[in-house]
């Protein structure tokens, strides 16, 4: 009996050891994250436009128009913390092998040349890379460490801010396309009286065409949205006219126009970024780049442009501080898979199925060929 007890104990120990080895082999064979490219919209901000008949002006906002708010800073600080947990924890299935202490060779950050996007990137990095313990820095750097954020002048930005301002080829083509879009023209014609009422209440002067008119509607919507979000009491005339609810449909139509663009117009907006994404994925897989994490800080239209070029834009404005992530995974079979996800604090993590790809993601070949006709290099866009 004593022999059988010892034998059973040895057998149990052997089985435990074999299960341990099996678990290790399964873990070792699991998919591994190799690269992540993050693209996000800046956080909450003040409005960029004054409404003529409004009771508020740029002086009503602490830092003036289009500036990141405290809420905006905090939301990207939290985003940084979210991706720190996702990418720097060795026990996580989404471990990127990213050093929890900032390492220059592992990370690249670029932003448009706007205060709100630069500050959003800095806020994000503060959450992603808090100073290492025992760094012996004096206040206030003991709770924050400077990390470089690259940018370029707005007049020459072609990747994150759409076509450069002087690009007549895009402007003329886009105007022609929209003015002949039946759904858009029909909406504006059907809402002529509402448009006139909104213009009268706001104090706007008539615009020369429908496209210029809906741009005014979008900026008006944005201003009202900002005021409501920050608990401002709207002007009495605006409340009596139910202005905000009147103008919401115009904003929805405006964002829906992204999917009505021609391929040329889509390429002008997001083709350079699409080209950059594919180049960075290819460089990483061929061992030509040490970056594990690439971060692009932009705007709602930056995300609309790339989602449109990837073929998955839903025509809805992305909320403040929305983050898109292109993740490159090494599969247990030895291949690679490219996946697109979306993170926002108010929604569950969204995984996109890109056109021509599996639900789990794209193979290298599928990703490289995805809407290749929309890719553009910066040299393709003349100033």
Tab-separated table of C-alpha atoms in Angstrom:
chain	number	residue	atom	x	y	z
A	1	UNK	CA	0.000	0.000	0.000
A	2	UNK	CA	2.870	2.340	0.876
A	3	UNK	CA	4.426	1.553	-2.533
A	4	UNK	CA	1.209	2.384	-4.372
A	5	UNK	CA	0.850	5.687	-2.501
A	6	UNK	CA	4.414	6.705	-3.425
A	7	UNK	CA	3.867	5.560	-6.989
A	8	UNK	CA	0.682	7.607	-7.270
A	9	UNK	CA	2.427	10.637	-5.826
A	10	UNK	CA	5.249	10.325	-8.367
A	11	UNK	CA	2.730	9.882	-11.150
A	12	UNK	CA	0.813	12.971	-9.983
A	13	UNK	CA	3.998	15.016	-9.870
A	14	UNK	CA	4.920	13.837	-13.369
A	15	UNK	CA	1.505	14.746	-14.732
A	16	UNK	CA	1.712	18.181	-13.094
A	17	UNK	CA	5.129	18.716	-14.674
A	18	UNK	CA	3.897	17.595	-18.099
A	19	UNK	CA	0.890	19.922	-17.857
A	20	UNK	CA	3.265	22.749	-16.943
A	21	UNK	CA	5.395	22.042	-20.017
A	22	UNK	CA	2.291	21.842	-22.199
A	23	UNK	CA	1.053	25.167	-20.854
A	24	UNK	CA	4.433	26.738	-21.531
A	25	UNK	CA	4.466	25.455	-25.090
A	26	UNK	CA	0.939	26.762	-25.704
A	27	UNK	CA	1.883	30.125	-24.254
A	28	UNK	CA	5.015	30.253	-26.341
A	29	UNK	CA	3.004	29.462	-29.467
A	30	UNK	CA	0.294	32.078	-28.827
A	31	UNK	CA	-0.012	35.112	-31.106
A	32	UNK	CA	2.483	37.861	-30.253
A	33	UNK	CA	2.033	41.575	-30.773
A	34	UNK	CA	4.965	43.033	-32.748
A	35	UNK	CA	3.968	46.617	-33.643
A	36	UNK	CA	1.232	49.094	-32.866
A	37	UNK	CA	0.396	52.313	-34.713
A	38	UNK	CA	-1.974	54.572	-32.775
A	39	UNK	CA	-3.953	57.384	-34.371
A	40	UNK	CA	-6.185	59.544	-32.216
A	41	UNK	CA	-8.379	62.597	-32.163
A	42	UNK	CA	-7.459	65.340	-29.729
A	43	UNK	CA	-9.424	65.649	-26.504
A	44	UNK	CA	-12.286	67.958	-25.553
A	45	UNK	CA	-11.693	71.568	-26.580
A	46	UNK	CA	-13.210	75.037	-26.781
A	47	UNK	CA	-15.101	75.969	-29.980
A	48	UNK	CA	-13.177	77.213	-33.003
A	49	UNK	CA	-15.885	79.599	-34.259
A	50	UNK	CA	-17.958	82.411	-32.770
A	51	UNK	CA	-21.647	82.582	-33.717
A	52	UNK	CA	-22.443	86.261	-34.534
A	53	UNK	CA	-25.553	86.519	-32.303
A	54	UNK	CA	-24.138	84.402	-29.472
A	55	UNK	CA	-23.760	85.802	-25.954
A	56	UNK	CA	-20.352	84.123	-25.723
A	57	UNK	CA	-17.121	85.032	-27.519
A	58	UNK	CA	-13.575	83.691	-27.567
A	59	UNK	CA	-13.002	85.630	-24.342
A	60	UNK	CA	-15.545	83.344	-22.642
A	61	UNK	CA	-13.073	80.470	-22.826
A	62	UNK	CA	-9.973	80.373	-20.575
A	63	UNK	CA	-7.453	79.855	-23.394
A	64	UNK	CA	-9.408	81.126	-26.384
A	65	UNK	CA	-10.725	79.237	-29.428
A	66	UNK	CA	-9.849	75.646	-30.307
A	67	UNK	CA	-7.848	74.937	-27.154
A	68	UNK	CA	-7.645	71.695	-25.198
A	69	UNK	CA	-9.693	71.723	-21.992
A	70	UNK	CA	-8.924	70.108	-18.650
A	71	UNK	CA	-11.361	67.352	-19.643
A	72	UNK	CA	-9.427	66.873	-22.864
A	73	UNK	CA	-6.121	66.567	-21.035
A	74	UNK	CA	-7.529	64.090	-18.528
A	75	UNK	CA	-9.129	61.893	-21.199
A	76	UNK	CA	-5.827	61.428	-23.020
A	77	UNK	CA	-3.986	60.900	-19.751
A	78	UNK	CA	-6.389	58.004	-19.141
A	79	UNK	CA	-5.903	56.769	-22.722
A	80	UNK	CA	-2.175	56.655	-22.077
A	81	UNK	CA	-2.738	54.604	-18.941
A	82	UNK	CA	-5.013	52.220	-20.864
A	83	UNK	CA	-2.366	51.508	-23.499
A	84	UNK	CA	0.365	51.287	-20.873
A	85	UNK	CA	-1.563	48.409	-19.291
A	86	UNK	CA	-2.207	46.898	-22.721
A	87	UNK	CA	1.347	47.079	-24.058
A	88	UNK	CA	3.833	47.023	-21.159
A	89	UNK	CA	2.490	44.240	-18.915
A	90	UNK	CA	4.324	40.945	-19.655
A	91	UNK	CA	1.383	38.959	-18.270
A	92	UNK	CA	-1.039	40.540	-20.747
A	93	UNK	CA	-2.006	38.764	-23.986
A	94	UNK	CA	-1.525	42.117	-25.712
A	95	UNK	CA	2.027	42.629	-24.410
A	96	UNK	CA	4.013	44.556	-27.023
A	97	UNK	CA	7.391	44.076	-25.415
A	98	UNK	CA	7.353	47.828	-24.816
A	99	UNK	CA	9.633	48.978	-22.022
A	100	UNK	CA	7.510	50.579	-19.270
A	101	UNK	CA	10.243	53.213	-18.983
A	102	UNK	CA	10.428	55.363	-22.118
A	103	UNK	CA	13.062	54.179	-24.582
A	104	UNK	CA	13.698	56.512	-27.507
A	105	UNK	CA	14.339	53.751	-30.059
A	106	UNK	CA	10.999	52.062	-29.321
A	107	UNK	CA	8.608	55.001	-29.699
A	108	UNK	CA	7.885	57.664	-32.323
A	109	UNK	CA	5.270	60.404	-31.883
A	110	UNK	CA	4.008	62.912	-34.462
A	111	UNK	CA	1.257	65.517	-34.231
A	112	UNK	CA	-0.340	68.157	-36.387
A	113	UNK	CA	0.850	71.657	-35.573
A	114	UNK	CA	-2.140	72.654	-33.472
A	115	UNK	CA	-2.018	73.350	-29.748
A	116	UNK	CA	-4.812	70.901	-28.989
A	117	UNK	CA	-3.188	67.972	-30.821
A	118	UNK	CA	0.294	68.664	-29.454
A	119	UNK	CA	-1.081	68.886	-25.912
A	120	UNK	CA	-3.194	65.753	-26.425
A	121	UNK	CA	-0.065	63.855	-27.441
A	122	UNK	CA	1.783	65.138	-24.380
A	123	UNK	CA	-1.121	64.198	-22.095
A	124	UNK	CA	-1.265	60.724	-23.629
A	125	UNK	CA	2.476	60.243	-23.118
A	126	UNK	CA	2.191	61.342	-19.487
A	127	UNK	CA	-0.161	58.417	-18.895
A	128	UNK	CA	1.804	56.002	-21.051
A	129	UNK	CA	5.242	56.712	-19.593
A	130	UNK	CA	5.198	58.100	-16.041
A	131	UNK	CA	8.745	58.778	-14.782
A	132	UNK	CA	10.538	55.634	-13.564
A	133	UNK	CA	10.670	55.132	-9.799
A	134	UNK	CA	13.785	56.485	-8.162
A	135	UNK	CA	14.654	58.878	-10.970
A	136	UNK	CA	15.725	61.460	-8.371
A	137	UNK	CA	14.181	64.306	-10.326
A	138	UNK	CA	12.925	67.354	-8.474
A	139	UNK	CA	9.354	68.616	-8.718
A	140	UNK	CA	7.456	68.836	-10.976
A	141	UNK	CA	9.400	66.426	-13.160
A	142	UNK	CA	9.097	63.650	-10.604
A	143	UNK	CA	5.515	63.148	-11.823
A	144	UNK	CA	6.123	63.850	-15.513
A	145	UNK	CA	8.914	63.327	-18.005
A	146	UNK	CA	9.392	65.156	-21.314
A	147	UNK	CA	9.108	62.991	-24.434
A	148	UNK	CA	9.632	64.387	-27.956
A	149	UNK	CA	6.583	65.046	-30.139
A	150	UNK	CA	7.414	65.757	-33.776
A	151	UNK	CA	5.386	68.107	-35.965
A	152	UNK	CA	5.552	70.189	-39.124
A	153	UNK	CA	4.016	73.521	-40.205
A	154	UNK	CA	0.314	73.424	-41.014
A	155	UNK	CA	0.987	74.821	-44.501
A	156	UNK	CA	3.099	71.781	-45.445
A	157	UNK	CA	1.277	69.027	-43.527
A	158	UNK	CA	0.009	66.414	-46.003
A	159	UNK	CA	-0.421	63.282	-43.896
A	160	UNK	CA	-2.416	64.089	-40.745
A	161	UNK	CA	-4.210	67.282	-41.748
A	162	UNK	CA	-5.554	66.479	-45.199
A	163	UNK	CA	-4.461	68.279	-48.374
A	164	UNK	CA	-2.362	71.432	-47.799
A	165	UNK	CA	-4.332	74.690	-47.770
A	166	UNK	CA	-3.320	75.847	-51.287
A	167	UNK	CA	-4.287	72.505	-52.944
A	168	UNK	CA	-6.707	73.769	-55.617
A	169	UNK	CA	-6.977	70.385	-57.320
A	170	UNK	CA	-8.686	68.894	-54.286
A	171	UNK	CA	-10.875	71.892	-53.480
A	172	UNK	CA	-12.238	72.225	-56.989
A	173	UNK	CA	-12.843	68.492	-57.397
A	174	UNK	CA	-14.522	68.130	-54.002
A	175	UNK	CA	-16.789	71.112	-54.651
A	176	UNK	CA	-17.856	69.675	-57.991
A	177	UNK	CA	-18.552	66.225	-56.496
A	178	UNK	CA	-20.664	67.485	-53.613
A	179	UNK	CA	-22.659	69.954	-55.646
A	180	UNK	CA	-23.733	67.036	-57.850
A	181	UNK	CA	-24.459	64.628	-54.996
A	182	UNK	CA	-28.187	63.941	-55.193
A	183	UNK	CA	-28.695	63.063	-51.508
A	184	UNK	CA	-26.860	66.148	-50.291
A	185	UNK	CA	-28.570	68.541	-52.696
A	186	UNK	CA	-31.951	66.996	-51.901
A	187	UNK	CA	-31.417	67.399	-48.141
A	188	UNK	CA	-30.429	71.042	-48.497
A	189	UNK	CA	-33.375	71.784	-50.814
A	190	UNK	CA	-35.841	70.050	-48.486
A	191	UNK	CA	-34.546	72.061	-45.525
A	192	UNK	CA	-34.363	75.499	-47.153
A	193	UNK	CA	-36.691	77.143	-44.648
A	194	UNK	CA	-34.923	75.576	-41.663
A	195	UNK	CA	-31.585	76.760	-43.043
A	196	UNK	CA	-32.885	80.326	-43.377
A	197	UNK	CA	-34.259	80.218	-39.822
A	198	UNK	CA	-30.940	79.007	-38.422
A	199	UNK	CA	-29.007	81.687	-40.322
A	200	UNK	CA	-31.399	84.402	-39.108
A	201	UNK	CA	-31.256	83.290	-35.477
A	202	UNK	CA	-27.457	83.023	-35.530
A	203	UNK	CA	-26.844	86.205	-37.503
A	204	UNK	CA	-24.980	84.492	-40.331
A	205	UNK	CA	-24.871	86.084	-43.784
A	206	UNK	CA	-26.012	83.991	-46.735
A	207	UNK	CA	-23.342	81.829	-48.355
A	208	UNK	CA	-22.750	81.501	-52.112
A	209	UNK	CA	-23.617	77.802	-52.405
A	210	UNK	CA	-24.863	74.727	-50.561
A	211	UNK	CA	-21.408	73.419	-49.644
A	212	UNK	CA	-20.360	76.700	-48.066
A	213	UNK	CA	-23.702	76.771	-46.250
A	214	UNK	CA	-23.342	73.330	-44.664
A	215	UNK	CA	-19.809	74.181	-43.546
A	216	UNK	CA	-21.294	77.069	-41.578
A	217	UNK	CA	-23.875	74.681	-40.150
A	218	UNK	CA	-21.147	72.286	-39.019
A	219	UNK	CA	-19.155	75.038	-37.269
A	220	UNK	CA	-22.350	76.307	-35.619
A	221	UNK	CA	-23.177	72.812	-34.402
A	222	UNK	CA	-19.642	72.468	-33.033
A	223	UNK	CA	-19.882	75.722	-31.080
A	224	UNK	CA	-23.230	74.788	-29.539
A	225	UNK	CA	-21.955	71.296	-28.724
A	226	UNK	CA	-18.976	72.796	-26.884
A	227	UNK	CA	-21.150	75.223	-24.935
A	228	UNK	CA	-23.600	72.502	-23.891
A	229	UNK	CA	-20.766	70.107	-22.983
A	230	UNK	CA	-19.263	72.748	-20.699
A	231	UNK	CA	-22.611	73.581	-19.070
A	232	UNK	CA	-22.945	77.051	-20.575
A	233	UNK	CA	-26.481	78.456	-20.546
A	234	UNK	CA	-27.381	78.969	-24.197
A	235	UNK	CA	-28.568	82.333	-25.460
A	236	UNK	CA	-32.300	82.830	-24.927
A	237	UNK	CA	-32.956	83.159	-28.677
A	238	UNK	CA	-31.103	79.888	-29.318
A	239	UNK	CA	-33.155	78.041	-26.725
A	240	UNK	CA	-36.467	79.432	-27.979
A	241	UNK	CA	-35.613	78.403	-31.534
A	242	UNK	CA	-34.507	74.931	-30.363
A	243	UNK	CA	-31.370	75.719	-32.359
A	244	UNK	CA	-29.244	72.784	-31.297
A	245	UNK	CA	-31.811	70.147	-32.282
A	246	UNK	CA	-32.492	71.957	-35.541
A	247	UNK	CA	-28.836	71.849	-36.527
A	248	UNK	CA	-27.886	68.279	-35.523
A	249	UNK	CA	-29.117	66.743	-38.831
A	250	UNK	CA	-26.862	69.086	-40.816
A	251	UNK	CA	-23.818	67.859	-38.926
A	252	UNK	CA	-24.772	64.243	-39.600
A	253	UNK	CA	-25.144	64.949	-43.321
A	254	UNK	CA	-21.822	66.792	-43.384
A	255	UNK	CA	-19.914	63.803	-41.959
A	256	UNK	CA	-21.777	61.400	-44.206
A	257	UNK	CA	-20.312	63.196	-47.221
A	258	UNK	CA	-16.951	61.492	-46.613
A	259	UNK	CA	-18.264	58.308	-48.165
A	260	UNK	CA	-19.613	60.268	-51.151
A	261	UNK	CA	-16.140	61.410	-52.210
A	262	UNK	CA	-14.511	60.148	-55.381
A	263	UNK	CA	-11.475	57.893	-54.997
A	264	UNK	CA	-9.236	60.816	-55.943
A	265	UNK	CA	-10.703	62.949	-53.147
A	266	UNK	CA	-10.416	60.121	-50.625
A	267	UNK	CA	-6.776	59.704	-51.634
A	268	UNK	CA	-6.084	63.433	-51.221
A	269	UNK	CA	-7.414	63.249	-47.641
A	270	UNK	CA	-6.100	59.935	-46.341
A	271	UNK	CA	-3.903	58.397	-49.018
A	272	UNK	CA	-0.617	59.642	-47.573
A	273	UNK	CA	-1.462	58.248	-44.130
A	274	UNK	CA	-2.574	54.937	-45.696
A	275	UNK	CA	0.775	54.762	-47.495
A	276	UNK	CA	2.607	55.549	-44.250
A	277	UNK	CA	0.778	52.815	-42.327
A	278	UNK	CA	1.700	50.180	-44.896
A	279	UNK	CA	5.306	51.382	-45.049
A	280	UNK	CA	5.709	51.189	-41.279
A	281	UNK	CA	4.159	47.711	-41.135
A	282	UNK	CA	6.433	46.509	-43.938
A	283	UNK	CA	9.551	48.081	-42.368
A	284	UNK	CA	8.791	46.499	-39.007
A	285	UNK	CA	8.284	43.033	-40.455
A	286	UNK	CA	11.439	43.306	-42.560
A	287	UNK	CA	13.479	44.441	-39.561
A	288	UNK	CA	14.142	47.929	-40.936
A	289	UNK	CA	12.728	49.828	-37.978
A	290	UNK	CA	13.164	49.480	-34.217
A	291	UNK	CA	9.955	51.322	-33.323
A	292	UNK	CA	7.434	49.164	-31.482
A	293	UNK	CA	4.924	51.959	-30.987
A	294	UNK	CA	4.119	54.788	-33.403
A	295	UNK	CA	1.672	57.516	-32.350
A	296	UNK	CA	-0.095	60.052	-34.569
A	297	UNK	CA	-2.101	62.834	-32.898
A	298	UNK	CA	-4.702	64.445	-35.138
A	299	UNK	CA	-8.318	65.449	-35.590
A	300	UNK	CA	-11.756	63.991	-36.245
A	301	UNK	CA	-11.162	64.400	-39.962
A	302	UNK	CA	-7.795	62.598	-39.643
A	303	UNK	CA	-9.637	59.517	-38.396
A	304	UNK	CA	-12.454	59.966	-40.917
A	305	UNK	CA	-9.888	60.139	-43.719
A	306	UNK	CA	-8.013	56.962	-42.788
A	307	UNK	CA	-11.172	54.985	-41.992
A	308	UNK	CA	-12.556	56.036	-45.379
A	309	UNK	CA	-9.374	54.903	-47.144
A	310	UNK	CA	-9.493	51.603	-45.242
A	311	UNK	CA	-13.104	51.139	-46.334
A	312	UNK	CA	-14.718	51.035	-42.885
A	313	UNK	CA	-15.895	54.593	-42.143
A	314	UNK	CA	-19.468	54.692	-40.837
A	315	UNK	CA	-20.068	58.350	-41.701
A	316	UNK	CA	-20.297	59.424	-38.053
A	317	UNK	CA	-18.028	61.986	-36.399
A	318	UNK	CA	-15.595	60.279	-34.026
A	319	UNK	CA	-15.845	61.499	-30.411
A	320	UNK	CA	-13.054	63.426	-28.718
A	321	UNK	CA	-10.078	61.289	-27.644
A	322	UNK	CA	-11.018	58.315	-29.850
A	323	UNK	CA	-7.998	56.079	-30.521
A	324	UNK	CA	-7.519	53.828	-33.553
A	325	UNK	CA	-4.830	51.147	-33.344
A	326	UNK	CA	-3.310	49.203	-36.230
A	327	UNK	CA	-1.747	46.198	-34.503
A	328	UNK	CA	0.637	43.794	-36.193
A	329	UNK	CA	0.591	40.280	-34.729
A	330	UNK	CA	2.837	37.296	-35.284
A	331	UNK	CA	0.558	34.255	-35.371
A	332	UNK	CA	1.314	30.917	-33.751
A	333	UNK	CA	1.656	29.449	-37.253
A	334	UNK	CA	4.521	31.854	-37.964
A	335	UNK	CA	2.645	34.251	-40.225
A	336	UNK	CA	1.500	37.794	-39.533
A	337	UNK	CA	-1.903	39.379	-39.092
A	338	UNK	CA	-2.818	43.077	-39.127
A	339	UNK	CA	-5.778	44.093	-36.994
A	340	UNK	CA	-7.616	47.403	-36.585
A	341	UNK	CA	-9.244	48.279	-33.270
A	342	UNK	CA	-10.869	51.364	-31.773
A	343	UNK	CA	-10.766	52.502	-28.150
A	344	UNK	CA	-12.903	55.117	-26.433
A	345	UNK	CA	-13.661	55.381	-22.745
A	346	UNK	CA	-17.439	55.381	-23.304
A	347	UNK	CA	-17.628	52.263	-25.480
A	348	UNK	CA	-16.371	48.700	-25.605
A	349	UNK	CA	-13.254	48.005	-27.639
A	350	UNK	CA	-14.277	47.763	-31.306
A	351	UNK	CA	-12.564	45.396	-33.755
A	352	UNK	CA	-12.981	46.191	-37.447
A	353	UNK	CA	-13.165	43.652	-40.243
A	354	UNK	CA	-11.322	45.259	-43.138
A	355	UNK	CA	-12.531	44.649	-46.727
A	356	UNK	CA	-11.160	41.448	-48.251
A	357	UNK	CA	-9.795	40.235	-44.901
A	358	UNK	CA	-10.810	37.659	-42.317
A	359	UNK	CA	-12.762	38.655	-39.235
A	360	UNK	CA	-9.607	38.067	-37.168
A	361	UNK	CA	-7.499	40.408	-39.319
A	362	UNK	CA	-5.593	40.813	-42.596
A	363	UNK	CA	-2.645	38.821	-43.830
A	364	UNK	CA	0.361	40.853	-44.949
A	365	UNK	CA	-0.605	40.482	-48.606
A	366	UNK	CA	-4.234	41.463	-47.940
A	367	UNK	CA	-3.201	44.531	-45.971
A	368	UNK	CA	-0.646	45.727	-48.514
A	369	UNK	CA	-3.161	45.385	-51.349
A	370	UNK	CA	-6.073	46.931	-49.410
A	371	UNK	CA	-7.300	49.934	-51.429
A	372	UNK	CA	-3.809	50.345	-52.873
A	373	UNK	CA	-5.267	52.640	-55.539
A	374	UNK	CA	-5.922	55.219	-52.807
A	375	UNK	CA	-2.316	55.381	-51.598
A	376	UNK	CA	-0.382	58.576	-52.226
A	377	UNK	CA	3.102	59.738	-51.372
A	378	UNK	CA	3.635	63.305	-50.252
A	379	UNK	CA	5.337	64.002	-53.585
A	380	UNK	CA	2.078	63.106	-55.339
A	381	UNK	CA	0.347	66.099	-53.720
A	382	UNK	CA	1.498	69.376	-55.232
A	383	UNK	CA	1.271	72.479	-53.046
